[in-house]
Amino acid sequence: MNRKIHSYSFLKFIDFRQRVIICALFFMLITSILLSTKIGAFSIDLFEIISKSASPLEEMVLLEIRIPRILLSCFVGASLGLSGASLQGLFRNPLADPGLIGVSAGAALGAALTIVVGSDFTIYTALEKYMIPISAVLGSVCIILLLYVSTMGFSQKGIAYMLLIGIAVNAFATVGIAFLTFISSDLELRSLSFWIMGSFGGSEWITILPGIIIISFAILWMIVSSRELDILQLGESEASRLGVDVKKLKFKVIISSAVIVGVSVSLSGMISFVGLIVPHIVRLLGGVNHNFLLVGSAIAGGILMSVADLGSRTLIQPAEIPIGLITSALGAPIFLWLILRSVRK
């Protein structure tokens, strides 16, 4: 007789050490947000803001430029870290990454098409702020549908080929983006190159709020699956005997990951390695318990992305380094280390 899995309770399934780590990570996140708020090409005195003695220019920079950018970086980092941890648990593969299933590539190709081809249409001028994010989300939706059909509705037999399908999608998207880069004008090429490498520079309330709301719901929906992901590590047959609806769990994790990755890419561009390295760091800190791992990966992803964004806009002021370059520089050596570690085992 199957035993029903009880509803999610975060504190119930983590020990004291993991609670301390979560609190420490949360404190680091708040610290990184405060530092990002203060430091930049235009320095802002937080005490003046609190005491309401700041100049109108300082208030404008803080409320209209810096806070939207910081919020977006934290939410994107949290979504990528969480989706990486979830997919690694679902595939039971520590090298799984949100980008490997092809959703990021589909979003990137959709955005690239709009940047290069969309300027020929009058609707682009009328909805310029929304066209690139909408196109990126549509690109990710197309990949989700392709994955659903190719894996026979995320069946047990088809799920084994999902990473291979993702590799093929990534290759196809790379060819498409390369062709669009080749035919683009100088202005389009600059916009395309900067967007593909990732940036939070264009963050505005009007564009990021819908994305943040979608990401928040998807993150919460995924976190409540953490207990089931723990049980899945015993194997699909054993998980089914213990009351886990494995097919429903796969659908929930894959769709949630695809949605938050697609929305994140639509708002910030391509950002690599966050979903790969963050879960490993959190796992080393506190263990493989998914109740701890998912929440910890979300917080740690926000920390990494806010710090990386701070570096991207301050290292070579007044210019800005694409955020994807910083995360790739950090992630590539760690990825190599993980591969070598797996080979030795």
XYZ file of C-alpha atoms in Angstrom:
345
model
C 0.000 0.000 0.000
C 1.354 3.377 -0.978
C 2.074 5.827 1.777
C 0.998 9.380 1.077
C 3.724 12.042 1.100
C 2.800 14.733 3.610
C 2.678 18.415 2.732
C 5.886 20.390 2.667
C 7.343 21.817 5.879
C 10.773 23.370 5.438
C 11.931 23.481 9.076
C 10.639 19.986 9.804
C 13.152 18.307 7.510
C 16.388 20.232 8.130
C 18.715 19.896 11.098
C 20.188 22.629 13.319
C 23.417 22.924 11.294
C 21.485 23.426 8.066
C 19.305 26.075 9.717
C 22.432 27.950 10.793
C 23.792 27.773 7.232
C 20.498 29.081 5.803
C 20.551 31.989 8.273
C 24.189 32.741 7.409
C 23.420 32.679 3.681
C 20.443 34.978 4.214
C 22.631 37.408 6.166
C 25.182 37.337 3.323
C 22.402 38.032 0.821
C 21.208 41.086 2.767
C 24.816 42.297 3.065
C 25.424 41.908 -0.667
C 22.196 43.792 -1.432
C 23.178 46.684 0.848
C 26.662 46.856 -0.693
C 25.200 46.774 -4.199
C 22.801 49.554 -3.226
C 25.593 51.799 -1.975
C 28.475 51.110 -4.373
C 28.521 52.076 -8.021
C 29.542 54.723 -10.505
C 27.295 57.017 -8.446
C 27.820 56.411 -4.709
C 24.713 56.546 -2.518
C 24.731 57.231 1.224
C 22.180 54.850 2.738
C 21.958 56.862 5.970
C 20.884 59.909 3.969
C 18.218 57.822 2.268
C 16.926 56.537 5.617
C 16.952 60.024 7.178
C 15.250 61.447 4.061
C 18.055 63.965 3.530
C 19.196 62.541 0.185
C 19.148 64.662 -2.937
C 16.491 64.084 -5.642
C 19.231 62.713 -7.912
C 20.264 60.118 -5.306
C 16.650 59.062 -4.820
C 16.124 58.773 -8.569
C 19.270 56.650 -9.056
C 18.325 54.411 -6.126
C 14.632 53.898 -6.915
C 14.653 53.889 -10.714
C 18.028 52.348 -11.582
C 19.762 50.545 -8.749
C 16.941 48.803 -6.856
C 15.298 47.316 -9.993
C 18.696 46.057 -11.114
C 19.544 44.530 -7.718
C 16.135 42.869 -7.387
C 16.381 41.389 -10.865
C 19.896 40.071 -10.262
C 18.828 38.394 -7.001
C 15.726 36.790 -8.492
C 17.569 35.591 -11.601
C 20.361 34.143 -9.465
C 17.843 32.451 -7.167
C 15.909 30.967 -10.072
C 19.011 29.615 -11.825
C 20.463 28.160 -8.614
C 17.178 26.541 -7.626
C 16.467 25.098 -11.072
C 19.984 23.664 -11.221
C 19.546 21.909 -7.863
C 16.115 20.595 -8.880
C 17.271 19.223 -12.231
C 20.326 17.603 -10.663
C 18.003 15.883 -8.200
C 15.527 14.878 -10.900
C 18.147 13.422 -13.259
C 20.280 12.207 -10.334
C 23.187 13.741 -12.219
C 25.436 16.314 -10.460
C 26.457 17.785 -13.825
C 22.898 18.619 -14.933
C 22.339 22.305 -15.639
C 19.275 24.354 -16.680
C 21.004 25.286 -19.921
C 21.487 21.644 -20.894
C 17.803 21.017 -21.616
C 17.878 23.740 -24.271
C 15.412 26.214 -22.762
C 18.036 28.954 -22.386
C 19.122 28.452 -25.987
C 15.535 28.679 -27.220
C 14.984 31.896 -25.291
C 18.242 33.328 -26.636
C 17.335 32.488 -30.228
C 13.890 34.067 -29.838
C 15.406 37.271 -28.473
C 18.090 37.332 -31.170
C 15.457 37.043 -33.893
C 13.623 40.047 -32.459
C 16.780 42.147 -32.149
C 17.892 41.504 -35.732
C 14.646 40.924 -37.635
C 12.041 42.592 -35.416
C 13.183 46.132 -36.200
C 11.628 45.736 -39.667
C 8.122 45.617 -38.190
C 6.172 48.628 -36.939
C 4.870 46.749 -33.890
C 8.446 46.566 -32.638
C 8.550 50.355 -32.212
C 5.243 50.414 -30.357
C 6.159 47.607 -27.952
C 9.931 47.925 -27.883
C 10.275 47.392 -24.129
C 8.352 44.124 -24.245
C 9.215 42.545 -27.590
C 12.572 41.032 -26.619
C 11.300 39.479 -23.333
C 8.135 38.210 -25.038
C 10.132 36.699 -27.901
C 12.524 35.037 -25.462
C 9.659 33.507 -23.477
C 8.028 32.271 -26.707
C 11.339 30.696 -27.695
C 11.535 28.863 -24.376
C 7.892 27.738 -24.699
C 8.663 26.240 -28.117
C 11.510 24.235 -26.592
C 9.264 23.056 -23.741
C 6.711 21.794 -26.278
C 9.483 20.103 -28.279
C 10.777 18.386 -25.145
C 7.281 17.285 -24.158
C 6.613 15.705 -27.555
C 10.101 14.208 -27.919
C 10.027 12.561 -24.486
C 6.461 11.264 -24.926
C 5.059 13.506 -22.234
C 8.153 13.313 -20.000
C 7.779 9.527 -19.765
C 10.318 7.370 -17.957
C 11.683 6.074 -21.255
C 11.835 9.481 -22.920
C 13.303 11.413 -20.000
C 16.625 9.605 -20.447
C 17.056 11.329 -23.799
C 16.165 14.814 -22.620
C 19.751 15.942 -22.061
C 20.703 14.655 -25.532
C 17.796 16.584 -27.039
C 18.941 19.644 -25.107
C 22.434 19.328 -26.580
C 20.947 19.191 -30.089
C 18.760 22.231 -29.379
C 21.760 24.159 -28.059
C 23.715 23.342 -31.222
C 20.835 24.448 -33.456
C 20.372 27.680 -31.497
C 24.102 28.401 -31.692
C 23.965 28.102 -35.483
C 20.896 30.359 -35.646
C 22.429 33.021 -33.409
C 25.697 32.887 -35.354
C 23.808 33.443 -38.615
C 21.836 36.353 -37.139
C 25.090 37.834 -35.854
C 26.555 37.573 -39.347
C 23.682 39.441 -41.029
C 23.136 42.067 -38.302
C 24.059 45.734 -38.569
C 26.656 47.341 -36.297
C 23.984 48.646 -33.907
C 22.140 45.311 -33.849
C 25.426 43.452 -33.389
C 26.321 45.465 -30.297
C 22.889 44.934 -28.764
C 22.919 41.251 -29.701
C 26.416 40.585 -28.371
C 25.796 42.364 -25.068
C 22.458 40.601 -24.561
C 23.849 37.138 -25.341
C 26.621 37.669 -22.769
C 24.103 38.783 -20.133
C 23.382 42.138 -18.544
C 21.105 43.724 -15.943
C 21.787 47.193 -17.322
C 18.343 47.724 -18.843
C 16.339 46.824 -15.728
C 13.125 48.851 -15.410
C 10.155 48.356 -13.100
C 7.736 48.121 -16.015
C 9.555 45.137 -17.520
C 10.905 43.281 -14.482
C 7.821 43.201 -12.219
C 5.822 40.692 -14.329
C 8.909 38.503 -14.603
C 9.635 38.641 -10.863
C 6.038 37.634 -10.060
C 6.208 34.648 -12.435
C 9.616 33.595 -11.086
C 8.386 33.852 -7.471
C 5.397 31.550 -8.036
C 7.515 29.038 -9.977
C 10.181 29.019 -7.242
C 7.591 28.354 -4.510
C 5.951 25.641 -6.619
C 9.311 23.935 -7.050
C 10.415 24.208 -3.403
C 7.371 22.265 -2.177
C 8.644 19.299 -4.225
C 11.874 19.029 -2.234
C 10.741 16.113 -0.053
C 9.680 14.138 -3.121
C 13.047 14.801 -4.768
C 14.742 13.329 -1.694
C 12.673 10.156 -2.000
C 13.333 9.990 -5.765
C 17.037 9.473 -5.010
C 16.089 5.941 -3.895
C 14.997 5.155 -7.456
C 11.770 5.653 -9.379
C 10.276 2.282 -8.426
C 10.939 2.766 -4.721
C 9.688 6.375 -4.872
C 6.436 5.192 -6.458
C 5.982 2.600 -3.704
C 6.466 5.348 -1.112
C 3.655 7.423 -2.591
C 5.477 9.761 -4.977
C 3.741 10.417 -8.290
C 6.975 10.292 -10.293
C 5.453 11.409 -13.589
C 3.778 14.399 -11.942
C 7.026 15.275 -10.152
C 8.981 15.220 -13.426
C 6.372 17.405 -15.085
C 6.399 19.882 -12.195
C 10.198 20.188 -11.984
C 10.812 20.378 -15.742
C 8.018 22.868 -16.431
C 8.967 25.043 -13.440
C 12.638 25.017 -14.454
C 11.781 25.831 -18.041
C 9.507 28.714 -17.040
C 11.909 30.389 -14.613
C 14.916 29.888 -16.884
C 12.998 31.214 -19.889
C 11.763 34.276 -17.992
C 15.218 34.878 -16.478
C 16.927 34.720 -19.867
C 14.258 36.987 -21.338
C 15.097 39.697 -18.774
C 18.857 39.369 -18.354
C 20.255 37.477 -21.330
C 22.392 34.348 -21.266
C 24.082 33.653 -17.918
C 26.086 30.440 -17.683
C 27.201 28.074 -14.912
C 25.106 29.508 -12.048
C 22.754 26.525 -12.062
C 25.726 24.181 -12.088
C 28.098 25.570 -9.471
C 25.680 26.973 -6.859
C 24.045 23.622 -5.909
C 27.483 22.033 -5.533
C 28.674 24.790 -3.196
C 25.518 24.496 -1.075
C 25.782 20.698 -1.096
C 29.344 20.895 0.210
C 28.227 23.283 2.959
C 25.241 21.396 4.321
C 24.538 18.086 2.612
C 22.246 16.628 -0.033
C 18.892 17.053 1.732
C 16.721 18.781 -0.891
C 14.686 20.633 1.728
C 17.909 22.424 2.593
C 19.485 22.253 -0.862
C 16.717 23.989 -2.814
C 16.282 26.884 -0.390
C 20.043 27.212 0.086
C 20.663 27.173 -3.673
C 18.086 29.913 -4.211
C 19.671 32.160 -1.568
C 23.235 31.378 -2.670
C 22.286 32.023 -6.299
C 20.990 35.447 -5.302
C 24.244 36.165 -3.449
C 26.425 35.078 -6.367
C 24.461 37.067 -8.915
C 24.254 40.260 -6.855
C 28.006 40.153 -6.175
C 28.763 39.344 -9.825
C 26.559 42.237 -10.949
C 28.313 44.562 -8.508
C 31.627 43.515 -10.030
C 30.344 43.891 -13.583
C 29.430 47.552 -13.078
C 32.361 48.622 -10.874
C 35.497 46.803 -12.084
C 36.033 48.972 -15.176
C 33.923 52.060 -14.460
C 32.246 53.736 -16.246
C 32.079 50.789 -18.669
C 30.295 47.560 -17.755
C 31.455 43.953 -18.052
C 28.742 41.549 -19.288
C 27.550 39.475 -16.347
C 27.870 36.255 -18.325
C 31.614 36.752 -18.657
C 32.016 36.965 -14.882
C 29.895 33.882 -14.151
C 31.668 31.921 -16.902
C 35.077 32.905 -15.530
C 33.986 31.649 -12.107
C 32.083 28.600 -13.310
C 34.391 27.093 -15.930
C 37.209 26.136 -13.492
C 34.671 24.698 -11.039
C 33.003 22.731 -13.843
C 36.391 21.306 -14.858
C 37.090 20.387 -11.236
C 33.742 18.577 -10.990
C 34.500 16.557 -14.128
C 37.966 15.574 -12.862
C 36.479 14.683 -9.487
C 33.889 12.434 -11.165
C 36.576 10.718 -13.266
C 38.652 9.946 -10.174
C 35.656 8.398 -8.452
